[in-house]
JSON list of C-alpha atoms and ligand atoms in Angstrom, two decimals:
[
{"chain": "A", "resi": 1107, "resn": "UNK", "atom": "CA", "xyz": [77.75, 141.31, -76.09]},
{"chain": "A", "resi": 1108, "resn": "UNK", "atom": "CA", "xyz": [78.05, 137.73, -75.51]},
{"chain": "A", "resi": 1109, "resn": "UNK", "atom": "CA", "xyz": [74.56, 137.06, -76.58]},
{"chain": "A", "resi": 1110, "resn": "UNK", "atom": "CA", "xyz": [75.79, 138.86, -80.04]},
{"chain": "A", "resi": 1111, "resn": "UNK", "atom": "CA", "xyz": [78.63, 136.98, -80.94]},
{"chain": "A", "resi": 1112, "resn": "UNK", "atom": "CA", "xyz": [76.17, 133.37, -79.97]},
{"chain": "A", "resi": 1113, "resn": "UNK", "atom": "CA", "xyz": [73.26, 134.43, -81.89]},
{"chain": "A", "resi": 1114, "resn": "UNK", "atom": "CA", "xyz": [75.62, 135.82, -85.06]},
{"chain": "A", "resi": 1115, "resn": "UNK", "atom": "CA", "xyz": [77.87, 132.35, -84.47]},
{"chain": "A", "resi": 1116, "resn": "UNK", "atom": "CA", "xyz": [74.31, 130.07, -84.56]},
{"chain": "A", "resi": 1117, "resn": "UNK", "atom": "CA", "xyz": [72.67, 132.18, -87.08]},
{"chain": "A", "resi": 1118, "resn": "UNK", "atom": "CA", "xyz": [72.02, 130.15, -90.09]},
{"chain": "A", "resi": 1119, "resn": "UNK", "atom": "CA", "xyz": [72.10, 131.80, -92.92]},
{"chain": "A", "resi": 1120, "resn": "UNK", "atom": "CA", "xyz": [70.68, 129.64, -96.28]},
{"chain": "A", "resi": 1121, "resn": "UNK", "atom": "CA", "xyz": [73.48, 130.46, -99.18]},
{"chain": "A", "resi": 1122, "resn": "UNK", "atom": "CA", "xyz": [71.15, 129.11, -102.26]},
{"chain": "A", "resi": 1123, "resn": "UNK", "atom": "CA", "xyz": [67.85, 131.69, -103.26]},
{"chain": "A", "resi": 1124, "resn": "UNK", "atom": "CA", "xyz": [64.19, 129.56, -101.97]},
{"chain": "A", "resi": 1125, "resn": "UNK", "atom": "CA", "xyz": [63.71, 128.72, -105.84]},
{"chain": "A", "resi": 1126, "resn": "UNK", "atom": "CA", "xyz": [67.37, 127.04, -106.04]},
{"chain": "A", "resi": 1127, "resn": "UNK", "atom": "CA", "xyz": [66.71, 125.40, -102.76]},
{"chain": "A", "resi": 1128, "resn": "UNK", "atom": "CA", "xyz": [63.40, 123.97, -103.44]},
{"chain": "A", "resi": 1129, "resn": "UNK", "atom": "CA", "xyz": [64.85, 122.79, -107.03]},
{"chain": "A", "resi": 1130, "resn": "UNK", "atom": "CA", "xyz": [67.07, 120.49, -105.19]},
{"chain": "A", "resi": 1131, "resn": "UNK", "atom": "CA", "xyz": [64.88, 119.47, -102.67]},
{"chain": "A", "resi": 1132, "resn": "UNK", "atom": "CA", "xyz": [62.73, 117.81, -105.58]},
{"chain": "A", "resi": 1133, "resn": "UNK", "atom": "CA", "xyz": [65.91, 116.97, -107.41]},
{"chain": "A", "resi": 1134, "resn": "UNK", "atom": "CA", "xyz": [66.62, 114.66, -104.29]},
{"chain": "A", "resi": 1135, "resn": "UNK", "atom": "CA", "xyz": [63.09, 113.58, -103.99]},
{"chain": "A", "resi": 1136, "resn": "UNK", "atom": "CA", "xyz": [63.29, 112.57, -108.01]},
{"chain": "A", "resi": 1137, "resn": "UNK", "atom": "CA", "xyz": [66.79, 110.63, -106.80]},
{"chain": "A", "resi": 1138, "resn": "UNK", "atom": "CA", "xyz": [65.36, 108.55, -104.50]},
{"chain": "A", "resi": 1139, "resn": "UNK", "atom": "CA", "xyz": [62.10, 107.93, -106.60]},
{"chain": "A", "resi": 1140, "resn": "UNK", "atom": "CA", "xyz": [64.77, 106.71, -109.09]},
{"chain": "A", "resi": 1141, "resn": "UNK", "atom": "CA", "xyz": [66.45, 104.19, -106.54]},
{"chain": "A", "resi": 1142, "resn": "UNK", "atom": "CA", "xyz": [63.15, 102.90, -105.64]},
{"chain": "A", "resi": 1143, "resn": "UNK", "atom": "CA", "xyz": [62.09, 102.14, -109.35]},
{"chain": "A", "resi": 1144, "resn": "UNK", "atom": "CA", "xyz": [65.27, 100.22, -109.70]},
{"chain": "A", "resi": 1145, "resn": "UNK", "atom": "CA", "xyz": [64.61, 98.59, -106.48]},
{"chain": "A", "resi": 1146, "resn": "UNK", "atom": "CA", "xyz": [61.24, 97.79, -108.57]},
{"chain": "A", "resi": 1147, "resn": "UNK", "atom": "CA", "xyz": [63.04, 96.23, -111.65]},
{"chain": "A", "resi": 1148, "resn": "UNK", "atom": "CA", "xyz": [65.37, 94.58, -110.05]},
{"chain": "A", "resi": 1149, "resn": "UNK", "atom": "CA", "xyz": [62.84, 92.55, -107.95]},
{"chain": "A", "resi": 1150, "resn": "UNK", "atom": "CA", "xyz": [61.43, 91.98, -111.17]},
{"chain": "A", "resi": 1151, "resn": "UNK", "atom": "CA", "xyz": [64.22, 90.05, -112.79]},
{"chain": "A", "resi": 1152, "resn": "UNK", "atom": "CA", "xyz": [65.13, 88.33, -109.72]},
{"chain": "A", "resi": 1153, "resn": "UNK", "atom": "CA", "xyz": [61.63, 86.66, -109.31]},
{"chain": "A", "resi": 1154, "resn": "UNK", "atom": "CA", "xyz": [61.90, 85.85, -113.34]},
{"chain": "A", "resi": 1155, "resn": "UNK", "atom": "CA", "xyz": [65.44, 84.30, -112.84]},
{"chain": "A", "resi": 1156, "resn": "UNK", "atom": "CA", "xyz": [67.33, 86.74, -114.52]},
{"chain": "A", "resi": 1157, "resn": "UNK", "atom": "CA", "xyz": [69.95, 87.48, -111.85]},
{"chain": "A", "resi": 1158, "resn": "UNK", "atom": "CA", "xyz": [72.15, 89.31, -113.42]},
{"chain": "A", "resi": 1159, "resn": "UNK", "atom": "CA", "xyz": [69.91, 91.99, -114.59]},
{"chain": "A", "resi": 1160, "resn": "UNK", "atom": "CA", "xyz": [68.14, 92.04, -110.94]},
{"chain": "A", "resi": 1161, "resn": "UNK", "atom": "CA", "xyz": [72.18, 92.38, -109.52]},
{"chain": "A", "resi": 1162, "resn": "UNK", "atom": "CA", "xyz": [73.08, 95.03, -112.23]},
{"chain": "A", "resi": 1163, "resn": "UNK", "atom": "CA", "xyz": [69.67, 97.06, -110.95]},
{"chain": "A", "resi": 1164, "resn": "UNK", "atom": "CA", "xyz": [69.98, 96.54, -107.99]},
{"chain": "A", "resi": 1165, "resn": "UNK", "atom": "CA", "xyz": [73.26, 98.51, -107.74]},
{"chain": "A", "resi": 1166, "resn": "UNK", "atom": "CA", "xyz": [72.07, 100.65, -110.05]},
{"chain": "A", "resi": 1167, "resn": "UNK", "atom": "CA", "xyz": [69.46, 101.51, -107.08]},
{"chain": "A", "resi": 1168, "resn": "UNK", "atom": "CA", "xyz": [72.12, 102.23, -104.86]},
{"chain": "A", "resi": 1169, "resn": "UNK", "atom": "CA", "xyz": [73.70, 104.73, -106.84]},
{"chain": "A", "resi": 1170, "resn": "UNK", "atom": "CA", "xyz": [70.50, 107.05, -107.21]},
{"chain": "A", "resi": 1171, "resn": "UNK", "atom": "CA", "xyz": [70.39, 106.63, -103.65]},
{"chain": "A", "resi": 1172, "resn": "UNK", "atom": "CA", "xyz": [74.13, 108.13, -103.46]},
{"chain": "A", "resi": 1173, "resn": "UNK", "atom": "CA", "xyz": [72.77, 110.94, -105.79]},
{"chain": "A", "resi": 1174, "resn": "UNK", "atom": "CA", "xyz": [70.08, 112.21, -103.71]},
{"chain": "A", "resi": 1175, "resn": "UNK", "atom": "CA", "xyz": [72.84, 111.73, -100.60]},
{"chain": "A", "resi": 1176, "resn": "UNK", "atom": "CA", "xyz": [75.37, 113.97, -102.90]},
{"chain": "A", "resi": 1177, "resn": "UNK", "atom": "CA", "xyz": [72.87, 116.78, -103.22]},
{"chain": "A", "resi": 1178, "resn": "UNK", "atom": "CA", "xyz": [71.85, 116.54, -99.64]},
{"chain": "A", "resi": 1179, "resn": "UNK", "atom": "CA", "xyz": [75.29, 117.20, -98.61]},
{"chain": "A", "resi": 1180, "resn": "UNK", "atom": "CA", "xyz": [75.84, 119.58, -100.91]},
{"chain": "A", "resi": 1181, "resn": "UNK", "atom": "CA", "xyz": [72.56, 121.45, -99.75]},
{"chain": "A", "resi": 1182, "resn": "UNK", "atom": "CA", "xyz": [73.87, 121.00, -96.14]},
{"chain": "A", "resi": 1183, "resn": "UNK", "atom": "CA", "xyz": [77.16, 122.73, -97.12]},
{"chain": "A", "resi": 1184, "resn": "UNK", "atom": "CA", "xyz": [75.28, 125.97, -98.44]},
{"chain": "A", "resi": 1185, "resn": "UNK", "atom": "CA", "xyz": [73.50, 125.99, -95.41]},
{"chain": "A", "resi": 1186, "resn": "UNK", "atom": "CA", "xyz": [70.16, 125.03, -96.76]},
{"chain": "A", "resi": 1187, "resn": "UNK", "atom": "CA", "xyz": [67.71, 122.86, -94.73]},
{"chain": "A", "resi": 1188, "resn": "UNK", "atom": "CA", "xyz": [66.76, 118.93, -96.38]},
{"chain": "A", "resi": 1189, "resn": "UNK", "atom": "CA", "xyz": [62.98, 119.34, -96.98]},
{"chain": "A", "resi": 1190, "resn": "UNK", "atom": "CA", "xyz": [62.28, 115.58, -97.83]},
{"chain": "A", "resi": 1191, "resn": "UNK", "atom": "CA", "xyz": [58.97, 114.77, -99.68]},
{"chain": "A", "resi": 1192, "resn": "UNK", "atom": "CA", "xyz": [57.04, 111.27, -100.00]},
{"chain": "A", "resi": 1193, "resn": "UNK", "atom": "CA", "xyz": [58.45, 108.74, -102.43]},
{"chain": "A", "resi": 1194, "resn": "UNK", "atom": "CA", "xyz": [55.91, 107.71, -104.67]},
{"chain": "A", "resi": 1195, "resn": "UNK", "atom": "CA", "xyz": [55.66, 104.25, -105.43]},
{"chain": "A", "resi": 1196, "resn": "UNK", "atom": "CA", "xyz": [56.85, 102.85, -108.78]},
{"chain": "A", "resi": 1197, "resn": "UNK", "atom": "CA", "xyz": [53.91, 102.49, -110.93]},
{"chain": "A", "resi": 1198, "resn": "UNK", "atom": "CA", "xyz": [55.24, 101.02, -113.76]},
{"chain": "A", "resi": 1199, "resn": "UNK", "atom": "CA", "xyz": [54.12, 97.13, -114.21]},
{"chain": "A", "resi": 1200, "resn": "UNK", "atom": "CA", "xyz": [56.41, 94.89, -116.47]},
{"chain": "A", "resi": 1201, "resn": "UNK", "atom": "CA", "xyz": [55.54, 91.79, -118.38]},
{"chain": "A", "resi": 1202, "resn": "UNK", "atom": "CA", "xyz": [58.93, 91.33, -120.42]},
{"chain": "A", "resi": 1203, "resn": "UNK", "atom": "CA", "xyz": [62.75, 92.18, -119.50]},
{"chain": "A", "resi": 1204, "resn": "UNK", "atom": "CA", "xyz": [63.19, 94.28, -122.27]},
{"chain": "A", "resi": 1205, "resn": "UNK", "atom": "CA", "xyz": [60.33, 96.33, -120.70]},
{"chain": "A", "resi": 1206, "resn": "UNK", "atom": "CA", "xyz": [62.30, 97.27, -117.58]},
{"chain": "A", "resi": 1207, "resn": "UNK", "atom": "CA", "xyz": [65.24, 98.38, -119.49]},
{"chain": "A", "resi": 1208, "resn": "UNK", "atom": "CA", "xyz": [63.36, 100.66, -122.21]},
{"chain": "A", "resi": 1209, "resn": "UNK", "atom": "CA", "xyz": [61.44, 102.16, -118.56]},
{"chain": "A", "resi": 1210, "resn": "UNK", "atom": "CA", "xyz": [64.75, 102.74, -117.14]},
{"chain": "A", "resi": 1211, "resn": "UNK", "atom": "CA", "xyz": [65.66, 104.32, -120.28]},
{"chain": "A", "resi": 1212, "resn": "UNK", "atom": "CA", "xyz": [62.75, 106.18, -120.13]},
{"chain": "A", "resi": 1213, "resn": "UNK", "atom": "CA", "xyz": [63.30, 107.69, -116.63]},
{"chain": "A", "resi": 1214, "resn": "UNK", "atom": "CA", "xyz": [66.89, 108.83, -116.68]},
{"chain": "A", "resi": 1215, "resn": "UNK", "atom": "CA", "xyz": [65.76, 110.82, -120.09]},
{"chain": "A", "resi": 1216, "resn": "UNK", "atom": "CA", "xyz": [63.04, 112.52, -117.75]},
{"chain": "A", "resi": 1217, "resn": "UNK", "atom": "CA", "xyz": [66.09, 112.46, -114.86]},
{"chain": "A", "resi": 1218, "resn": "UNK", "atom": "CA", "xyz": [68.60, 114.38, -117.79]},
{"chain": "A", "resi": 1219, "resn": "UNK", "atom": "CA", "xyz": [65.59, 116.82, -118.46]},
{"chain": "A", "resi": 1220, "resn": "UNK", "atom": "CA", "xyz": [65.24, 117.57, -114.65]},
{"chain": "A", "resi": 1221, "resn": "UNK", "atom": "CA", "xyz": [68.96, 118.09, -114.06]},
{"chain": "A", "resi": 1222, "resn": "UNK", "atom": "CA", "xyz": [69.11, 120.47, -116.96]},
{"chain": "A", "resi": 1223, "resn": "UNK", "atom": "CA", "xyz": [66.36, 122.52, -115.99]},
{"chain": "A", "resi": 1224, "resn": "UNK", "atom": "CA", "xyz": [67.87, 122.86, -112.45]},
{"chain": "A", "resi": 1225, "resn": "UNK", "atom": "CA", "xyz": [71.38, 123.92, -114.16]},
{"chain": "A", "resi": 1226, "resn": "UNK", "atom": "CA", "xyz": [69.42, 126.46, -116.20]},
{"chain": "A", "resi": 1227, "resn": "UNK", "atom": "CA", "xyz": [67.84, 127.61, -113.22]},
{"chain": "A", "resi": 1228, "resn": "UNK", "atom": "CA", "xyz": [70.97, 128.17, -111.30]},
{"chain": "A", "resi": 1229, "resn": "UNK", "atom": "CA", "xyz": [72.44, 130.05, -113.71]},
{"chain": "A", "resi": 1230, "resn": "UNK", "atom": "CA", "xyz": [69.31, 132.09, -113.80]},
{"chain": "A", "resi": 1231, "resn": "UNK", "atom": "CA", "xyz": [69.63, 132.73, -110.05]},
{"chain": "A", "resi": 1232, "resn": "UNK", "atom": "CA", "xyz": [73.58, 132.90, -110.04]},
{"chain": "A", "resi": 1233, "resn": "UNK", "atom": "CA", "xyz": [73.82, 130.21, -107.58]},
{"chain": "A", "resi": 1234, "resn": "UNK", "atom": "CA", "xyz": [77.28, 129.77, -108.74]},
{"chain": "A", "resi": 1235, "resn": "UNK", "atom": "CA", "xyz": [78.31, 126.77, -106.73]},
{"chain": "A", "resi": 1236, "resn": "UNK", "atom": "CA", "xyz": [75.28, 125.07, -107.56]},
{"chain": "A", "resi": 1237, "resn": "UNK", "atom": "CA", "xyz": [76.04, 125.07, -111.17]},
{"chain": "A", "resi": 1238, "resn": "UNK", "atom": "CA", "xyz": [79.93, 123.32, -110.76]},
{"chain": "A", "resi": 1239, "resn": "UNK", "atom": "CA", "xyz": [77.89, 120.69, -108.59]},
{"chain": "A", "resi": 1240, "resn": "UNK", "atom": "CA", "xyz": [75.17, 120.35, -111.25]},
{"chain": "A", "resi": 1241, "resn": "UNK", "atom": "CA", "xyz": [77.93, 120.08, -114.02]},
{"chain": "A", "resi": 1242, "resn": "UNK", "atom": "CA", "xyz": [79.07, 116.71, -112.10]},
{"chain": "A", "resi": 1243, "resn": "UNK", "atom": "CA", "xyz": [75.08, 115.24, -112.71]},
{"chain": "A", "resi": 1244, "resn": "UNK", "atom": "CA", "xyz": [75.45, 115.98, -116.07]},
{"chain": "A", "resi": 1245, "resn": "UNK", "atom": "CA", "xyz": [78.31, 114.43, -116.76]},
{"chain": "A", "resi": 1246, "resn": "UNK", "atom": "CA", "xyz": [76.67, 111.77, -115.00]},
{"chain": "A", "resi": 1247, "resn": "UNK", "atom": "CA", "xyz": [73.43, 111.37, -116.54]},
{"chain": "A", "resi": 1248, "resn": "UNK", "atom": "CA", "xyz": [75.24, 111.19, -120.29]},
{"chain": "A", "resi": 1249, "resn": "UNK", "atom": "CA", "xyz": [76.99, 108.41, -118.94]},
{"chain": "A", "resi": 1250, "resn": "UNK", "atom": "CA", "xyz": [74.06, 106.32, -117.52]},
{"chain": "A", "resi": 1251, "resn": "UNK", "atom": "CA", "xyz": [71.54, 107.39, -120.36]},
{"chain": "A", "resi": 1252, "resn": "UNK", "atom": "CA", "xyz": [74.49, 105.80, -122.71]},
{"chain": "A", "resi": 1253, "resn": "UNK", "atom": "CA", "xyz": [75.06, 102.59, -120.46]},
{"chain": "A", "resi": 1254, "resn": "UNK", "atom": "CA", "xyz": [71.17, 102.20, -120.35]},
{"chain": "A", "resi": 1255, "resn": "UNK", "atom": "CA", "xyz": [70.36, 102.68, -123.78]},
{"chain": "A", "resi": 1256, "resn": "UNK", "atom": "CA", "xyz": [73.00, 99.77, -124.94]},
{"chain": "A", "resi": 1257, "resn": "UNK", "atom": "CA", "xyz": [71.50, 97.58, -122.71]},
{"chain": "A", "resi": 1258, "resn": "UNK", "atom": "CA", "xyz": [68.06, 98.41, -124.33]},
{"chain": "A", "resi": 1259, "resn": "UNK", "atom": "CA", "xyz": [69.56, 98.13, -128.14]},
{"chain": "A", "resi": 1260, "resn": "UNK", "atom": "CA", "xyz": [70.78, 94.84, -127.18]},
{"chain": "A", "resi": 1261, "resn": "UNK", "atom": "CA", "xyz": [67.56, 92.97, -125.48]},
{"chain": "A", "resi": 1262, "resn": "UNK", "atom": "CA", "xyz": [65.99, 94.73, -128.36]},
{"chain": "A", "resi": 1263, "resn": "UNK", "atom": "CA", "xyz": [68.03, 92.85, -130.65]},
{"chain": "A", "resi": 1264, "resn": "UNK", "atom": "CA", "xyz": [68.28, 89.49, -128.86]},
{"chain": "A", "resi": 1265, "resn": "UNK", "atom": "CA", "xyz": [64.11, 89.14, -128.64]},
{"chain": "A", "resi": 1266, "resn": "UNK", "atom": "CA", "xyz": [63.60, 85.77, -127.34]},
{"chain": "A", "resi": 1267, "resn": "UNK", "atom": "CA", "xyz": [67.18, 83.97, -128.49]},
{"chain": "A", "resi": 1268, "resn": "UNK", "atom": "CA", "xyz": [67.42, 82.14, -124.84]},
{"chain": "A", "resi": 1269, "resn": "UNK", "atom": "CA", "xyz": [71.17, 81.64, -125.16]},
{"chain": "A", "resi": 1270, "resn": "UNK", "atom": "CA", "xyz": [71.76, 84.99, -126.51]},
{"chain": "A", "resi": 1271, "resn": "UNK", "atom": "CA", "xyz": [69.31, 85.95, -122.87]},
{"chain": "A", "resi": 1272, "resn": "UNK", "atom": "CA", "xyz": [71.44, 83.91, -120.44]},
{"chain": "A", "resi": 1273, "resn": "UNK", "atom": "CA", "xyz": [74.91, 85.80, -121.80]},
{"chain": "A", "resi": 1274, "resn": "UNK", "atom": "CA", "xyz": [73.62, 89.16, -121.55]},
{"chain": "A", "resi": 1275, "resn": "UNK", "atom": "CA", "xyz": [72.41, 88.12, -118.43]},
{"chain": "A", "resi": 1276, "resn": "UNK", "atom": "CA", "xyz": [75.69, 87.06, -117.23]},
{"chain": "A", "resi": 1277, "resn": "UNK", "atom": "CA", "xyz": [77.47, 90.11, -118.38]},
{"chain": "A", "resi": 1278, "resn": "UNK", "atom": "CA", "xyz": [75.60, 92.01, -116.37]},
{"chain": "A", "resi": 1279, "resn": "UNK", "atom": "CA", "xyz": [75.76, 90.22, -113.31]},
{"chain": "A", "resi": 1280, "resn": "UNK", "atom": "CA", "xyz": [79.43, 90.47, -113.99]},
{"chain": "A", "resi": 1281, "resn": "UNK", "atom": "CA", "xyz": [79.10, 94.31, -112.61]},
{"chain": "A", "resi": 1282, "resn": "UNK", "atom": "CA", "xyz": [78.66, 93.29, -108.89]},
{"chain": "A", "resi": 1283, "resn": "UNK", "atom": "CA", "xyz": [82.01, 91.26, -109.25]},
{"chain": "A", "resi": 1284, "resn": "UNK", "atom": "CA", "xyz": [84.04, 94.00, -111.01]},
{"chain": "A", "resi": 1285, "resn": "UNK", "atom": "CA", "xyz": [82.46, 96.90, -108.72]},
{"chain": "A", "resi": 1286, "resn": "UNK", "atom": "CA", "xyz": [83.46, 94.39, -106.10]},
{"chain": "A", "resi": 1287, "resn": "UNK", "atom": "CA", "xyz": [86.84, 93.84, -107.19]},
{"chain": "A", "resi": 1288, "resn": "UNK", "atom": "CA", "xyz": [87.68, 97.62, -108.05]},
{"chain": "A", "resi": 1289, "resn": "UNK", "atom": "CA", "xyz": [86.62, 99.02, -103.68]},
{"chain": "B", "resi": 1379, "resn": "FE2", "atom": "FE1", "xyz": [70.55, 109.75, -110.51]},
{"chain": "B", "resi": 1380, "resn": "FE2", "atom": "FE1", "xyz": [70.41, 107.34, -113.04]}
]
């Protein structure tokens, strides 16, 4: 009787399908891949002397790193073992600044894509919850495709104007101090 009421107390039972569950296991895996490619960029600009852009990546690395954290407590919630996967290395190589940001553009696109497929799949498997968490990423990923893509449009537009170059720079370092200012 005892041994009942341990083994239905311990039991674990996974609330998210195999499918769901192994979506955000690669969801997480495509987080941290994401952190590490900004950890890329930024180390980039910093050796080049931009140090704003390598400050403004550099937290923008430690946000995909909250984002795979987010979905590993929210798979930890449902009851759902983390599976973590290798982290491939960032293969992209950069010659210019503009470079990095059109790749960064590049990869939250591909990020968007992945989130949406994994919202499409929850509804598909009426993983309910799942989908209310997804609709947070979403939300998200409009908000750093925007942010991204301005930077892009304006190296784009600056070229090689070295003053233009050193303000943008400076903007952008300017996150660090504001994130700083607003925790
Ligand atoms: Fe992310
Ligand atoms: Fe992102």
């Amino acid at each position: 009787m005892l041994d009942d009421v341990f083994n239905s107390f311990f039991k674990i039972e996974p609330m998210l399908s195999e499918v769901v569950q192994k979506a955000l296991n690669d969801q997480i895996n495509m987080e941290f891949r994401s952190s590490y490619s900004y950890l890329a960029m930024s180390s980039f600009c910093a050796i080049h002397n931009f140090p704003g852009c390598a400050s403004w990546l550099q937290i923008q690395s430690e946000e995909e790193n909250d984002h795979a954290m987010r979905l590993r407590a929210f798979l930890l919630d449902r009851n759902c073992p983390l599976v973590l996967q290798p982290i491939e290395a960032p293969s992209a190589k950069y010659t210019t600044i503009p470079e990095v940001f059109a790749a960064a553009l590049q990869s939250e696109i591909a990020v968007s894509q992945s989130i949406d497929n994994l919202y499409e799949l929850a509804h598909k498997e009426k993983a309910f919850a799942a989908l209310v968490e997804l609709q947070w990423f979403i939300s998200e990923q409009v908000e750093e495709e925007k942010t991204v893509r301005d930077i892009a449009a304006k190296f784009e537009m600056l070229k090689d104007d070295p003053s233009g170059l050193i303000d943008l720079d400076g903007d952008l370092g300017a996150r660090s101090a504001e994130e700083a200012a607003a925790n």
